[in-house]
Amino acid sequence: MAFSRITGTALAAGLAVTLGLGAASAETLRLSHNTGDTTTWHQGAERFAELIAERTDDAITVRVFPNAQLSGGDQMRQAEMVGRGALDLVVTSAINVTPLVPEMAVFSLPYLYGNYDEVDATTQGAPGEMLSEILLDRGIVVLAWGENGFREVTNNTREIRSPEDMRGLNMRVAGPMYIDVMNELGANPQQMQWGETMSALQQGVVDGQENPIGAVIIPQQVYEVQDYLTAWHYSYDPIFLGISKEKWDSYDAETQATLRETAQEAMAYQREITRQGTAEGIDFLREKGMQVYEPTAEELAAFREATQPAFDKWAERVGPEIVGAFQDAIVATK
Ligand code: X2X
């Protein structure tokens, strides 16, 4: 008798939890991102989780899932899942969204940006808003823009100083625009999940890859499996913290404001630690035994020229209105 009473109580308590009948009607949102738990993406997401729990008295808590595990390891699928409400929150980079929203390629057009001021004039200004509006049409509310960073090339075959040095290298790339860029350079690009890239590099399935120093190369220890890095700054990649529109619309204006402000703060922190890690990164990588090459202005101009056809092709896909808005904002910083 006593046994069944206890069982009954436990069952009732279990049911209350399952149905979300707790006093504070707390909810846990799932946040997916597609890098490991050592990256600045993860740190930014965790900062958001900490602050949002604090500011809502645990009414909203966020659980962060790294390595695209909620989308079966498919980093491109996350945005689409958030768009239809199958995921609550996402932190991902622009290139991952280009299959769903080709306009997102604007940020990563080869050699669009020369420095961080130019980046900030777009991601933190009206040009970024243009992309946020397009994402909203796909069911994703962008809460804040963060940073993956300027993507630098690494490989195990030779030091890269000129476009010719890229010829014949088997390169892992993240997304469709980089396939075109690598083809222009005479390399053999292969699109691959980030989650499969480290072992592909280790086993020599590919010779090289490209990623930002502070956000990915250092925290994911790419230097352990790659000998050469060239800081060619060929393409910038922002990240964003987004929430499904379905979830967003379920909140009142005050909760929405808290979510937005908190995301802005978390991504500002994420940009700061990413830039810091990048600034200290080249020395660190040399200490770890990597051969790091920093091209001259002339050498950079040669890479820019060689990748111009990919710029033109993707600028056309993005459309002149958006590309023009980005270029105007960049010129205005000079
Ligand atoms: O897959 C990559 O290279 C990464 C982690 O940088 C992106 O998500 C684009």
mmCIF file of C-alpha atoms and ligand atoms in Angstrom:
data_model
loop_
_atom_site.group_PDB
_atom_site.id
_atom_site.type_symbol
_atom_site.label_atom_id
_atom_site.label_comp_id
_atom_site.label_asym_id
_atom_site.label_seq_id
_atom_site.Cartn_x
_atom_site.Cartn_y
_atom_site.Cartn_z
ATOM 1 C CA MET A 1 0.000 0.000 0.000
ATOM 2 C CA ALA A 2 2.665 2.476 1.164
ATOM 3 C CA PHE A 3 4.705 1.556 -1.885
ATOM 4 C CA SER A 4 1.971 2.415 -4.331
ATOM 5 C CA ARG A 5 1.240 5.751 -2.616
ATOM 6 C CA ILE A 6 4.875 6.795 -3.041
ATOM 7 C CA THR A 7 4.832 5.651 -6.637
ATOM 8 C CA GLY A 8 1.660 7.654 -7.229
ATOM 9 C CA THR A 9 3.204 10.837 -5.785
ATOM 10 C CA ALA A 10 6.354 10.416 -7.851
ATOM 11 C CA LEU A 11 4.258 9.874 -10.956
ATOM 12 C CA ALA A 12 2.232 13.019 -10.312
ATOM 13 C CA ALA A 13 5.405 15.051 -9.789
ATOM 14 C CA GLY A 14 6.867 13.620 -12.973
ATOM 15 C CA LEU A 15 3.733 14.512 -14.882
ATOM 16 C CA ALA A 16 3.784 18.101 -13.568
ATOM 17 C CA VAL A 17 7.357 18.501 -14.811
ATOM 18 C CA THR A 18 6.526 16.989 -18.190
ATOM 19 C CA LEU A 19 3.542 19.288 -18.650
ATOM 20 C CA GLY A 20 5.502 22.342 -17.501
ATOM 21 C CA LEU A 21 3.202 22.956 -14.556
ATOM 22 C CA GLY A 22 5.935 24.365 -12.296
ATOM 23 C CA ALA A 23 5.115 27.528 -10.334
ATOM 24 C CA ALA A 24 7.302 29.790 -12.499
ATOM 25 C CA SER A 25 6.231 28.090 -15.773
ATOM 26 C CA ALA A 26 9.902 27.963 -16.695
ATOM 27 C CA GLU A 27 10.942 26.906 -20.170
ATOM 28 C CA THR A 28 14.228 25.698 -21.571
ATOM 29 C CA LEU A 29 15.165 26.784 -25.069
ATOM 30 C CA ARG A 30 17.565 24.756 -27.173
ATOM 31 C CA LEU A 31 20.410 26.607 -28.873
ATOM 32 C CA SER A 32 22.316 24.866 -31.650
ATOM 33 C CA HIS A 33 25.702 25.879 -33.062
ATOM 34 C CA ASN A 34 28.119 24.105 -35.340
ATOM 35 C CA THR A 35 31.559 24.353 -33.740
ATOM 36 C CA GLY A 36 33.087 22.639 -30.712
ATOM 37 C CA ASP A 37 32.602 23.628 -27.085
ATOM 38 C CA THR A 38 36.028 25.355 -26.895
ATOM 39 C CA THR A 39 35.261 28.059 -29.473
ATOM 40 C CA THR A 40 34.254 31.694 -29.027
ATOM 41 C CA TRP A 41 30.920 30.768 -30.659
ATOM 42 C CA HIS A 42 30.281 28.503 -27.691
ATOM 43 C CA GLN A 43 31.490 31.092 -25.177
ATOM 44 C CA GLY A 44 29.166 33.703 -26.694
ATOM 45 C CA ALA A 45 26.227 31.279 -26.594
ATOM 46 C CA GLU A 46 26.977 30.346 -22.972
ATOM 47 C CA ARG A 47 27.208 34.014 -22.011
ATOM 48 C CA PHE A 48 23.743 34.537 -23.533
ATOM 49 C CA ALA A 49 22.416 31.536 -21.589
ATOM 50 C CA GLU A 50 23.852 32.800 -18.287
ATOM 51 C CA LEU A 51 22.525 36.337 -18.696
ATOM 52 C CA ILE A 52 19.068 35.355 -19.897
ATOM 53 C CA ALA A 53 18.520 33.010 -16.947
ATOM 54 C CA GLU A 54 19.637 35.769 -14.584
ATOM 55 C CA ARG A 55 17.445 38.444 -16.166
ATOM 56 C CA THR A 56 14.280 36.346 -16.381
ATOM 57 C CA ASP A 57 14.689 34.763 -12.925
ATOM 58 C CA ASP A 58 15.054 31.402 -14.644
ATOM 59 C CA ALA A 59 11.729 31.755 -16.474
ATOM 60 C CA ILE A 60 13.797 31.277 -19.652
ATOM 61 C CA THR A 61 16.834 29.052 -19.557
ATOM 62 C CA VAL A 62 18.935 28.142 -22.572
ATOM 63 C CA ARG A 63 20.759 24.893 -23.180
ATOM 64 C CA VAL A 64 23.635 25.116 -25.651
ATOM 65 C CA PHE A 65 24.283 22.177 -28.005
ATOM 66 C CA PRO A 66 27.635 22.345 -29.912
ATOM 67 C CA ASN A 67 28.799 20.461 -33.033
ATOM 68 C CA ALA A 68 25.476 20.739 -34.890
ATOM 69 C CA GLN A 69 24.306 17.696 -32.934
ATOM 70 C CA LEU A 70 20.652 18.791 -33.037
ATOM 71 C CA SER A 71 20.702 18.757 -36.840
ATOM 72 C CA GLY A 72 22.411 15.383 -37.130
ATOM 73 C CA GLY A 73 25.818 16.986 -37.727
ATOM 74 C CA ASP A 74 24.536 18.966 -40.735
ATOM 75 C CA GLN A 75 25.655 22.550 -40.167
ATOM 76 C CA MET A 76 23.636 23.934 -43.077
ATOM 77 C CA ARG A 77 20.360 22.481 -41.793
ATOM 78 C CA GLN A 78 20.285 24.440 -38.535
ATOM 79 C CA ALA A 79 18.990 27.681 -40.076
ATOM 80 C CA GLU A 80 16.231 25.880 -41.937
ATOM 81 C CA MET A 81 15.198 24.091 -38.710
ATOM 82 C CA VAL A 82 15.043 27.365 -36.776
ATOM 83 C CA GLY A 83 13.037 28.850 -39.637
ATOM 84 C CA ARG A 84 10.290 26.274 -39.255
ATOM 85 C CA GLY A 85 10.388 26.270 -35.460
ATOM 86 C CA ALA A 86 12.065 22.867 -35.043
ATOM 87 C CA LEU A 87 14.905 24.590 -33.160
ATOM 88 C CA ASP A 88 14.514 27.580 -30.844
ATOM 89 C CA LEU A 89 17.874 29.307 -31.175
ATOM 90 C CA VAL A 90 20.904 29.137 -33.417
ATOM 91 C CA VAL A 91 24.406 30.555 -33.573
ATOM 92 C CA THR A 92 25.800 30.026 -37.032
ATOM 93 C CA SER A 93 27.876 31.823 -39.621
ATOM 94 C CA ALA A 94 26.723 33.469 -42.837
ATOM 95 C CA ILE A 95 28.220 30.912 -45.196
ATOM 96 C CA ASN A 96 26.082 28.162 -43.605
ATOM 97 C CA VAL A 97 22.911 30.014 -44.515
ATOM 98 C CA THR A 98 23.723 30.669 -48.193
ATOM 99 C CA PRO A 99 21.947 27.480 -49.405
ATOM 100 C CA LEU A 100 18.735 28.820 -47.788
ATOM 101 C CA VAL A 101 19.378 32.551 -48.339
ATOM 102 C CA PRO A 102 21.932 33.214 -51.142
ATOM 103 C CA GLU A 103 22.019 36.922 -50.215
ATOM 104 C CA MET A 104 23.940 35.950 -47.055
ATOM 105 C CA ALA A 105 26.985 35.486 -49.293
ATOM 106 C CA VAL A 106 27.398 39.261 -49.387
ATOM 107 C CA PHE A 107 29.451 39.307 -46.176
ATOM 108 C CA SER A 108 31.944 36.769 -47.478
ATOM 109 C CA LEU A 109 32.540 38.172 -50.975
ATOM 110 C CA PRO A 110 36.306 37.839 -51.527
ATOM 111 C CA TYR A 111 38.199 40.903 -50.297
ATOM 112 C CA LEU A 112 35.044 42.940 -49.681
ATOM 113 C CA TYR A 113 36.440 44.238 -46.372
ATOM 114 C CA GLY A 114 39.857 45.654 -45.529
ATOM 115 C CA ASN A 115 39.512 45.955 -41.758
ATOM 116 C CA TYR A 116 37.218 45.642 -38.712
ATOM 117 C CA ASP A 117 35.869 49.211 -38.972
ATOM 118 C CA GLU A 118 34.484 48.333 -42.377
ATOM 119 C CA VAL A 119 33.021 45.097 -41.006
ATOM 120 C CA ASP A 120 31.328 46.883 -38.111
ATOM 121 C CA ALA A 121 29.886 49.553 -40.404
ATOM 122 C CA THR A 122 27.891 46.769 -42.093
ATOM 123 C CA THR A 123 27.137 44.069 -39.509
ATOM 124 C CA GLN A 124 26.301 46.596 -36.788
ATOM 125 C CA GLY A 125 24.503 49.009 -39.128
ATOM 126 C CA ALA A 126 21.793 49.358 -41.764
ATOM 127 C CA PRO A 127 23.349 46.882 -44.274
ATOM 128 C CA GLY A 128 23.145 44.098 -41.666
ATOM 129 C CA GLU A 129 19.492 45.032 -41.119
ATOM 130 C CA MET A 130 18.789 44.319 -44.783
ATOM 131 C CA LEU A 131 19.889 40.733 -44.251
ATOM 132 C CA SER A 132 17.996 40.469 -40.961
ATOM 133 C CA GLU A 133 14.836 41.391 -42.867
ATOM 134 C CA ILE A 134 15.398 38.674 -45.436
ATOM 135 C CA LEU A 135 16.019 36.121 -42.667
ATOM 136 C CA LEU A 136 12.811 37.237 -40.973
ATOM 137 C CA ASP A 137 10.921 36.253 -44.127
ATOM 138 C CA ARG A 138 12.405 32.771 -43.641
ATOM 139 C CA GLY A 139 11.179 32.572 -40.054
ATOM 140 C CA ILE A 140 14.429 33.587 -38.324
ATOM 141 C CA VAL A 141 14.673 36.652 -36.070
ATOM 142 C CA VAL A 142 18.301 37.864 -35.915
ATOM 143 C CA LEU A 143 18.923 39.098 -32.361
ATOM 144 C CA ALA A 144 22.562 40.109 -32.807
ATOM 145 C CA TRP A 145 25.567 39.751 -35.112
ATOM 146 C CA GLY A 146 28.810 38.267 -33.808
ATOM 147 C CA GLU A 147 32.059 37.221 -35.432
ATOM 148 C CA ASN A 148 33.626 34.148 -36.938
ATOM 149 C CA GLY A 149 36.224 36.393 -38.565
ATOM 150 C CA PHE A 150 38.585 36.777 -41.495
ATOM 151 C CA ARG A 151 39.173 33.311 -42.865
ATOM 152 C CA GLU A 152 42.840 32.306 -43.293
ATOM 153 C CA VAL A 153 44.150 29.405 -45.312
ATOM 154 C CA THR A 154 46.091 26.474 -43.820
ATOM 155 C CA ASN A 155 47.581 23.380 -45.432
ATOM 156 C CA ASN A 156 50.142 20.636 -45.060
ATOM 157 C CA THR A 157 51.830 20.811 -48.432
ATOM 158 C CA ARG A 158 53.584 24.173 -48.886
ATOM 159 C CA GLU A 159 53.717 27.805 -47.920
ATOM 160 C CA ILE A 160 51.129 29.829 -49.861
ATOM 161 C CA ARG A 161 52.438 33.181 -51.151
ATOM 162 C CA SER A 162 50.657 33.493 -54.481
ATOM 163 C CA PRO A 163 47.531 32.210 -56.236
ATOM 164 C CA GLU A 164 49.780 29.751 -58.124
ATOM 165 C CA ASP A 165 50.723 28.108 -54.828
ATOM 166 C CA MET A 166 47.088 27.024 -54.381
ATOM 167 C CA ARG A 167 47.126 24.944 -57.582
ATOM 168 C CA GLY A 168 46.270 21.311 -57.117
ATOM 169 C CA LEU A 169 45.713 21.481 -53.365
ATOM 170 C CA ASN A 170 42.757 19.467 -52.053
ATOM 171 C CA MET A 171 40.874 21.975 -49.938
ATOM 172 C CA ARG A 172 38.033 21.410 -47.527
ATOM 173 C CA VAL A 173 35.518 24.263 -47.789
ATOM 174 C CA ALA A 174 32.437 25.129 -45.760
ATOM 175 C CA GLY A 175 30.011 26.343 -48.386
ATOM 176 C CA PRO A 176 29.107 26.929 -52.016
ATOM 177 C CA MET A 177 30.737 30.326 -52.555
ATOM 178 C CA TYR A 178 34.115 29.020 -51.423
ATOM 179 C CA ILE A 179 33.902 26.235 -53.997
ATOM 180 C CA ASP A 180 33.944 28.884 -56.719
ATOM 181 C CA VAL A 181 36.759 30.828 -55.050
ATOM 182 C CA MET A 182 38.931 27.720 -54.725
ATOM 183 C CA ASN A 183 38.240 26.751 -58.324
ATOM 184 C CA GLU A 184 39.400 30.208 -59.469
ATOM 185 C CA LEU A 185 42.643 29.553 -57.599
ATOM 186 C CA GLY A 186 43.121 26.175 -59.265
ATOM 187 C CA ALA A 187 42.619 24.190 -56.042
ATOM 188 C CA ASN A 188 40.336 21.136 -55.731
ATOM 189 C CA PRO A 189 37.577 22.158 -53.305
ATOM 190 C CA GLN A 190 35.454 19.669 -51.382
ATOM 191 C CA GLN A 191 32.472 20.770 -49.314
ATOM 192 C CA MET A 192 32.571 19.043 -45.946
ATOM 193 C CA GLN A 193 30.978 19.399 -42.519
ATOM 194 C CA TRP A 194 33.205 21.124 -39.993
ATOM 195 C CA GLY A 195 32.597 18.153 -37.705
ATOM 196 C CA GLU A 196 34.373 15.878 -40.195
ATOM 197 C CA THR A 197 37.186 18.227 -41.129
ATOM 198 C CA MET A 198 39.744 17.639 -38.365
ATOM 199 C CA SER A 199 39.925 13.908 -39.045
ATOM 200 C CA ALA A 200 39.981 14.522 -42.817
ATOM 201 C CA LEU A 201 43.008 16.803 -42.311
ATOM 202 C CA GLN A 202 44.656 14.352 -39.973
ATOM 203 C CA GLN A 203 44.228 11.456 -42.381
ATOM 204 C CA GLY A 204 45.292 13.491 -45.398
ATOM 205 C CA VAL A 205 41.910 13.143 -47.123
ATOM 206 C CA VAL A 206 42.365 16.868 -47.796
ATOM 207 C CA ASP A 207 45.548 18.983 -47.717
ATOM 208 C CA GLY A 208 44.073 22.125 -46.253
ATOM 209 C CA GLN A 209 41.156 24.223 -45.099
ATOM 210 C CA GLU A 210 40.349 27.851 -44.297
ATOM 211 C CA ASN A 211 38.935 29.285 -41.081
ATOM 212 C CA PRO A 212 39.354 32.284 -38.772
ATOM 213 C CA ILE A 213 42.233 32.232 -36.274
ATOM 214 C CA GLY A 214 40.615 33.435 -33.046
ATOM 215 C CA ALA A 215 37.200 31.813 -33.356
ATOM 216 C CA VAL A 216 38.143 28.412 -34.792
ATOM 217 C CA ILE A 217 41.789 27.629 -35.711
ATOM 218 C CA ILE A 218 43.156 28.128 -32.203
ATOM 219 C CA PRO A 219 40.283 26.866 -30.019
ATOM 220 C CA GLN A 220 39.799 23.803 -32.231
ATOM 221 C CA GLN A 221 43.572 23.159 -32.358
ATOM 222 C CA VAL A 222 43.833 23.093 -36.128
ATOM 223 C CA TYR A 223 47.568 23.831 -35.629
ATOM 224 C CA GLU A 224 47.973 20.258 -34.390
ATOM 225 C CA VAL A 225 47.174 18.887 -37.855
ATOM 226 C CA GLN A 226 48.356 21.691 -40.199
ATOM 227 C CA ASP A 227 51.877 23.016 -40.890
ATOM 228 C CA TYR A 228 51.322 26.219 -42.915
ATOM 229 C CA LEU A 229 49.058 29.223 -42.493
ATOM 230 C CA THR A 230 48.817 32.258 -44.753
ATOM 231 C CA ALA A 231 46.988 35.287 -43.341
ATOM 232 C CA TRP A 232 45.419 36.270 -46.650
ATOM 233 C CA HIS A 233 42.180 37.696 -45.091
ATOM 234 C CA TYR A 234 40.310 36.622 -48.225
ATOM 235 C CA SER A 235 36.810 36.376 -46.842
ATOM 236 C CA TYR A 236 35.023 37.638 -43.766
ATOM 237 C CA ASP A 237 32.412 35.489 -42.050
ATOM 238 C CA PRO A 238 30.016 36.903 -39.435
ATOM 239 C CA ILE A 239 27.939 34.790 -37.088
ATOM 240 C CA PHE A 240 24.521 35.669 -35.746
ATOM 241 C CA LEU A 241 22.381 34.656 -32.805
ATOM 242 C CA GLY A 242 18.894 33.973 -34.113
ATOM 243 C CA ILE A 243 15.590 32.771 -32.668
ATOM 244 C CA SER A 244 12.706 31.101 -34.462
ATOM 245 C CA LYS A 245 9.975 33.589 -35.346
ATOM 246 C CA GLU A 246 7.401 31.186 -33.979
ATOM 247 C CA LYS A 247 9.047 31.279 -30.548
ATOM 248 C CA TRP A 248 9.653 35.040 -30.756
ATOM 249 C CA ASP A 249 5.999 35.749 -31.464
ATOM 250 C CA SER A 250 5.011 33.855 -28.310
ATOM 251 C CA TYR A 251 6.665 36.516 -26.088
ATOM 252 C CA ASP A 252 5.415 39.888 -24.901
ATOM 253 C CA ALA A 253 7.298 43.076 -25.836
ATOM 254 C CA GLU A 254 9.192 43.218 -22.563
ATOM 255 C CA THR A 255 10.537 39.664 -22.904
ATOM 256 C CA GLN A 256 11.453 40.372 -26.515
ATOM 257 C CA ALA A 257 13.411 43.460 -25.444
ATOM 258 C CA THR A 258 15.255 41.442 -22.794
ATOM 259 C CA LEU A 259 16.129 38.745 -25.324
ATOM 260 C CA ARG A 260 17.405 41.275 -27.854
ATOM 261 C CA GLU A 261 19.472 43.329 -25.395
ATOM 262 C CA THR A 262 20.959 40.218 -23.867
ATOM 263 C CA ALA A 263 21.860 38.787 -27.268
ATOM 264 C CA GLN A 264 23.505 42.101 -28.237
ATOM 265 C CA GLU A 265 25.580 42.046 -25.087
ATOM 266 C CA ALA A 266 26.570 38.388 -25.474
ATOM 267 C CA MET A 267 27.604 38.884 -29.107
ATOM 268 C CA ALA A 268 29.547 42.079 -28.264
ATOM 269 C CA TYR A 269 31.480 39.970 -25.756
ATOM 270 C CA GLN A 270 31.894 37.237 -28.365
ATOM 271 C CA ARG A 271 33.299 39.712 -30.922
ATOM 272 C CA GLU A 272 35.690 41.112 -28.354
ATOM 273 C CA ILE A 273 37.184 37.763 -27.308
ATOM 274 C CA THR A 274 37.361 36.669 -30.942
ATOM 275 C CA ARG A 275 39.341 39.770 -31.941
ATOM 276 C CA GLN A 276 41.603 39.419 -28.939
ATOM 277 C CA GLY A 277 42.293 35.756 -29.755
ATOM 278 C CA THR A 278 43.004 36.698 -33.370
ATOM 279 C CA ALA A 279 45.356 39.547 -32.426
ATOM 280 C CA GLU A 280 47.427 37.258 -30.198
ATOM 281 C CA GLY A 281 46.955 34.320 -32.528
ATOM 282 C CA ILE A 282 49.816 34.579 -35.005
ATOM 283 C CA ASP A 283 52.482 34.542 -32.276
ATOM 284 C CA PHE A 284 50.704 31.676 -30.570
ATOM 285 C CA LEU A 285 50.566 29.629 -33.780
ATOM 286 C CA ARG A 286 54.279 30.222 -34.417
ATOM 287 C CA GLU A 287 55.036 29.044 -30.883
ATOM 288 C CA LYS A 288 53.054 25.912 -31.680
ATOM 289 C CA GLY A 289 55.333 25.285 -34.648
ATOM 290 C CA MET A 290 53.204 26.524 -37.528
ATOM 291 C CA GLN A 291 54.880 28.339 -40.418
ATOM 292 C CA VAL A 292 52.834 31.535 -40.616
ATOM 293 C CA TYR A 293 53.135 33.757 -43.675
ATOM 294 C CA GLU A 294 51.799 37.323 -43.760
ATOM 295 C CA PRO A 295 51.479 38.455 -47.394
ATOM 296 C CA THR A 296 52.589 41.907 -48.580
ATOM 297 C CA ALA A 297 50.058 44.389 -49.996
ATOM 298 C CA GLU A 298 51.178 43.371 -53.483
ATOM 299 C CA GLU A 299 50.670 39.691 -52.788
ATOM 300 C CA LEU A 300 47.208 40.393 -51.355
ATOM 301 C CA ALA A 301 46.340 42.307 -54.523
ATOM 302 C CA ALA A 302 47.241 39.205 -56.560
ATOM 303 C CA PHE A 303 44.849 37.053 -54.491
ATOM 304 C CA ARG A 304 42.162 39.694 -54.856
ATOM 305 C CA GLU A 305 42.575 39.764 -58.612
ATOM 306 C CA ALA A 306 42.537 35.988 -58.919
ATOM 307 C CA THR A 307 39.292 35.707 -56.943
ATOM 308 C CA GLN A 308 37.497 38.561 -58.738
ATOM 309 C CA PRO A 309 35.414 36.240 -60.983
ATOM 310 C CA ALA A 310 33.941 34.567 -57.877
ATOM 311 C CA PHE A 311 33.210 38.006 -56.407
ATOM 312 C CA ASP A 312 31.389 39.043 -59.585
ATOM 313 C CA LYS A 313 29.391 35.826 -59.855
ATOM 314 C CA TRP A 314 28.213 35.944 -56.245
ATOM 315 C CA ALA A 315 27.649 39.713 -56.215
ATOM 316 C CA GLU A 316 25.208 39.130 -59.056
ATOM 317 C CA ARG A 317 23.469 36.403 -57.078
ATOM 318 C CA VAL A 318 23.209 38.659 -54.024
ATOM 319 C CA GLY A 319 21.922 41.537 -56.127
ATOM 320 C CA PRO A 320 23.176 45.099 -56.739
ATOM 321 C CA GLU A 321 20.972 46.736 -54.108
ATOM 322 C CA ILE A 322 22.489 44.789 -51.214
ATOM 323 C CA VAL A 323 26.058 44.745 -52.536
ATOM 324 C CA GLY A 324 25.806 48.505 -53.189
ATOM 325 C CA ALA A 325 24.578 49.192 -49.635
ATOM 326 C CA PHE A 326 27.551 47.246 -48.247
ATOM 327 C CA GLN A 327 30.059 48.982 -50.509
ATOM 328 C CA ASP A 328 28.635 52.434 -49.662
ATOM 329 C CA ALA A 329 28.894 51.751 -45.920
ATOM 330 C CA ILE A 330 32.481 50.570 -46.400
ATOM 331 C CA VAL A 331 33.476 53.649 -48.435
ATOM 332 C CA ALA A 332 31.906 55.885 -45.768
ATOM 333 C CA THR A 333 34.415 54.630 -43.166
ATOM 334 C CA LYS A 334 37.417 55.825 -45.206
HETATM 335 O O1 X2X B 1 32.596 25.111 -41.128
HETATM 336 C C1 X2X B 1 33.351 26.064 -40.947
HETATM 337 O O2 X2X B 1 34.411 26.214 -41.569
HETATM 338 C C2 X2X B 1 32.952 27.111 -39.954
HETATM 339 C C3 X2X B 1 32.952 26.517 -38.593
HETATM 340 O O3 X2X B 1 33.806 28.190 -39.994
HETATM 341 C C4 X2X B 1 31.625 27.562 -40.372
HETATM 342 O O4 X2X B 1 30.632 27.315 -39.787
HETATM 343 C C5 X2X B 1 31.585 28.299 -41.649
#
